[in-house]
Coordinates of C-alpha atoms in Angstrom, one line a residue:
Q1 CA 94.3 231.7 -27.9
V2 CA 94.4 235.2 -29.2
Q3 CA 90.9 236.7 -29.5
L4 CA 89.7 239.8 -31.3
V5 CA 86.0 240.8 -30.9
E6 CA 84.5 243.6 -33.0
S7 CA 81.5 245.7 -32.0
G8 CA 79.7 248.9 -32.9
G9 CA 78.3 248.0 -36.4
G10 CA 74.8 248.6 -37.4
L11 CA 72.5 250.5 -39.8
V12 CA 73.1 254.2 -40.4
Q13 CA 71.8 256.7 -42.8
P14 CA 74.1 258.4 -45.4
G15 CA 76.0 261.2 -43.8
G16 CA 75.8 259.5 -40.4
S17 CA 78.6 258.2 -38.1
L18 CA 79.5 255.0 -36.3
R19 CA 82.4 254.0 -34.0
L20 CA 83.7 250.5 -34.2
S21 CA 85.6 248.9 -31.4
C22 CA 87.9 245.8 -31.4
A23 CA 88.8 244.3 -28.0
A24 CA 91.8 242.0 -27.8
S25 CA 92.6 239.4 -25.3
R26 CA 95.4 236.9 -24.7
F27 CA 97.6 239.1 -26.7
T28 CA 100.5 241.6 -26.3
F29 CA 98.4 244.5 -27.6
S30 CA 100.8 247.4 -27.0
S31 CA 103.4 246.0 -29.4
S32 CA 101.1 245.0 -32.2
V33 CA 100.1 246.6 -35.5
M34 CA 96.3 246.9 -35.6
S35 CA 94.2 247.4 -38.7
W36 CA 90.7 247.6 -39.9
Y37 CA 89.7 245.8 -43.1
R38 CA 86.4 245.6 -44.8
Q39 CA 84.7 243.3 -47.4
A40 CA 81.7 244.3 -49.4
P41 CA 79.5 241.8 -51.3
G42 CA 81.3 240.6 -54.4
K43 CA 84.5 242.4 -53.6
Q44 CA 87.8 241.4 -52.1
R45 CA 88.8 242.3 -48.6
E46 CA 90.5 245.7 -48.5
L47 CA 92.6 247.6 -45.9
V48 CA 90.8 250.6 -44.5
A49 CA 93.1 251.9 -41.8
K50 CA 96.2 250.9 -39.9
I51 CA 97.9 252.0 -36.7
T52 CA 101.3 250.9 -35.6
S53 CA 102.7 250.3 -32.1
Y54 CA 104.1 253.8 -32.1
D55 CA 100.8 255.4 -33.3
S56 CA 101.7 256.0 -36.9
T57 CA 98.6 255.7 -39.1
N58 CA 97.6 255.3 -42.7
Y59 CA 94.3 255.1 -44.5
A60 CA 92.8 254.0 -47.8
D61 CA 92.2 256.9 -50.1
S62 CA 88.5 256.3 -50.1
V63 CA 88.2 256.9 -46.4
K64 CA 90.9 259.5 -45.8
G65 CA 89.5 262.6 -44.1
R66 CA 86.4 260.7 -42.9
F67 CA 87.7 257.8 -40.8
T68 CA 90.0 257.9 -37.9
I69 CA 91.8 254.9 -36.3
S70 CA 93.0 255.0 -32.7
R71 CA 94.1 252.7 -29.9
D72 CA 93.9 252.5 -26.2
N73 CA 96.6 250.2 -24.9
A74 CA 95.3 250.3 -21.4
K75 CA 92.0 248.8 -22.6
N76 CA 93.5 246.5 -25.3
T77 CA 91.1 248.2 -27.7
V78 CA 91.4 249.7 -31.2
Y79 CA 88.7 252.0 -32.6
L80 CA 87.5 253.2 -36.0
Q81 CA 85.6 256.4 -36.0
M82 CA 83.6 256.6 -39.2
N83 CA 82.1 260.0 -40.2
N84 CA 80.1 261.1 -43.2
L85 CA 79.3 257.6 -44.2
N86 CA 78.0 256.8 -47.7
P87 CA 76.5 253.6 -49.2
E88 CA 79.8 252.6 -50.6
D89 CA 81.0 252.1 -47.0
T90 CA 78.6 249.2 -46.6
A91 CA 80.6 246.1 -45.7
V92 CA 81.6 243.7 -43.0
Y93 CA 84.4 245.3 -41.1
Y94 CA 87.2 243.1 -39.6
C95 CA 89.8 243.8 -37.0
N96 CA 93.3 242.5 -37.7
A97 CA 96.3 242.3 -35.4
K98 CA 99.9 241.6 -36.6
Q99 CA 102.7 240.6 -34.2
L100 CA 105.9 238.7 -34.8
G101 CA 104.8 237.8 -38.3
F102 CA 101.4 236.3 -37.2
N103 CA 98.0 237.7 -38.3
Y104 CA 94.9 237.4 -36.2
W105 CA 91.4 238.2 -37.3
G106 CA 88.1 239.0 -35.6
Q107 CA 84.7 237.6 -36.8
G108 CA 83.6 241.0 -38.3
T109 CA 80.8 243.4 -37.7
Q110 CA 78.3 244.5 -40.3
V111 CA 78.0 248.2 -41.3
T112 CA 75.1 249.1 -43.5
V113 CA 74.7 252.6 -44.8
S114 CA 71.3 253.1 -46.4
S115 CA 68.3 255.5 -46.4

Protein backbone atom coordinates (compact mmCIF):
# COMPACT_ATOMS: atom_id res chain seq x y z
CA GLN A 1 0.00 0.00 0.00
CA VAL A 2 1.06 3.61 -0.54
CA GLN A 3 2.58 5.07 2.61
CA LEU A 4 3.36 8.70 3.47
CA VAL A 5 5.18 9.46 6.72
CA GLU A 6 5.65 13.02 7.96
CA SER A 7 8.35 14.14 10.38
CA GLY A 8 10.00 17.31 11.65
CA GLY A 9 7.19 18.88 13.63
CA GLY A 10 7.58 20.20 17.13
CA LEU A 11 7.49 23.25 19.36
CA VAL A 12 9.10 26.46 18.15
CA GLN A 13 9.07 30.07 19.30
CA PRO A 14 7.54 32.83 17.17
CA GLY A 15 9.99 33.88 14.49
CA GLY A 16 11.65 30.49 14.45
CA SER A 17 11.95 27.89 11.70
CA LEU A 18 11.15 24.24 11.10
CA ARG A 19 11.58 21.89 8.17
CA LEU A 20 9.00 19.18 7.64
CA SER A 21 9.70 16.03 5.66
CA CYS A 22 7.39 13.53 4.02
CA ALA A 23 8.81 10.19 2.92
CA ALA A 24 6.85 8.13 0.42
CA SER A 25 7.02 4.42 -0.26
CA ARG A 26 5.29 1.95 -2.58
CA PHE A 27 4.54 4.90 -4.81
CA THR A 28 5.65 6.40 -8.12
CA PHE A 29 6.90 9.55 -6.47
CA SER A 30 8.46 11.30 -9.46
CA SER A 31 5.17 11.55 -11.38
CA SER A 32 3.04 12.70 -8.46
CA VAL A 33 1.73 16.06 -7.33
CA MET A 34 2.75 16.58 -3.71
CA SER A 35 1.14 18.99 -1.28
CA TRP A 36 1.21 20.08 2.32
CA TYR A 37 -2.05 20.78 4.10
CA ARG A 38 -2.68 21.88 7.65
CA GLN A 39 -5.57 21.82 10.06
CA ALA A 40 -5.80 24.02 13.14
CA PRO A 41 -8.21 23.32 16.01
CA GLY A 42 -11.76 24.26 15.05
CA LYS A 43 -10.86 24.97 11.42
CA GLN A 44 -11.07 23.09 8.14
CA ARG A 45 -8.05 21.55 6.52
CA GLU A 46 -6.40 24.01 4.14
CA LEU A 47 -3.85 23.76 1.36
CA VAL A 48 -0.51 25.28 2.35
CA ALA A 49 1.75 24.50 -0.60
CA LYS A 50 1.85 22.33 -3.71
CA ILE A 51 4.57 21.12 -6.05
CA THR A 52 3.93 19.34 -9.35
CA SER A 53 5.92 16.60 -11.05
CA TYR A 54 7.69 19.28 -13.08
CA ASP A 55 8.47 21.44 -10.01
CA SER A 56 5.85 24.12 -10.47
CA THR A 57 4.80 25.46 -7.05
CA ASN A 58 2.05 27.50 -5.47
CA TYR A 59 1.33 28.65 -1.93
CA ALA A 60 -1.44 29.88 0.26
CA ASP A 61 -1.35 33.66 0.58
CA SER A 62 -0.84 33.36 4.33
CA VAL A 63 2.50 31.55 3.91
CA LYS A 64 3.83 33.05 0.68
CA GLY A 65 7.32 34.40 1.20
CA ARG A 66 7.80 32.41 4.41
CA PHE A 67 7.37 28.76 3.38
CA THR A 68 9.11 26.84 0.60
CA ILE A 69 8.10 23.44 -0.75
CA SER A 70 10.63 21.23 -2.52
CA ARG A 71 11.06 17.62 -3.53
CA ASP A 72 13.89 15.13 -3.90
CA ASN A 73 12.77 12.42 -6.29
CA ALA A 74 15.85 10.29 -5.62
CA LYS A 75 14.87 10.10 -1.94
CA ASN A 76 11.09 9.95 -2.52
CA THR A 77 10.76 12.88 -0.14
CA VAL A 78 8.99 16.23 -0.15
CA TYR A 79 9.96 19.04 2.22
CA LEU A 80 8.34 22.13 3.65
CA GLN A 81 10.76 24.75 4.92
CA MET A 82 8.91 27.07 7.29
CA ASN A 83 10.52 30.36 8.30
CA ASN A 84 9.37 33.26 10.44
CA LEU A 85 6.70 31.15 12.09
CA ASN A 86 3.88 32.77 14.01
CA PRO A 87 1.22 31.36 16.36
CA GLU A 88 -1.32 31.27 13.51
CA ASP A 89 0.82 28.57 11.90
CA THR A 90 0.04 26.18 14.76
CA ALA A 91 -1.67 23.13 13.26
CA VAL A 92 -1.30 19.50 12.33
CA TYR A 93 0.49 19.40 8.99
CA TYR A 94 -0.38 16.64 6.53
CA CYS A 95 1.43 15.37 3.47
CA ASN A 96 -0.72 14.64 0.43
CA ALA A 97 0.08 12.86 -2.82
CA LYS A 98 -2.06 12.82 -5.93
CA GLN A 99 -1.51 10.50 -8.85
CA LEU A 100 -3.89 9.22 -11.53
CA GLY A 101 -6.82 10.77 -9.70
CA PHE A 102 -6.08 9.10 -6.36
CA ASN A 103 -5.28 10.99 -3.16
CA TYR A 104 -3.04 9.63 -0.40
CA TRP A 105 -2.53 11.11 3.06
CA GLY A 106 -0.01 10.83 5.83
CA GLN A 107 -0.92 10.73 9.51
CA GLY A 108 0.23 14.30 10.17
CA THR A 109 2.83 16.00 12.32
CA GLN A 110 2.10 18.62 14.98
CA VAL A 111 3.59 22.10 14.68
CA THR A 112 3.17 24.38 17.67
CA VAL A 113 4.37 27.99 17.60
CA SER A 114 4.32 29.49 21.06
CA SER A 115 6.42 31.56 23.42
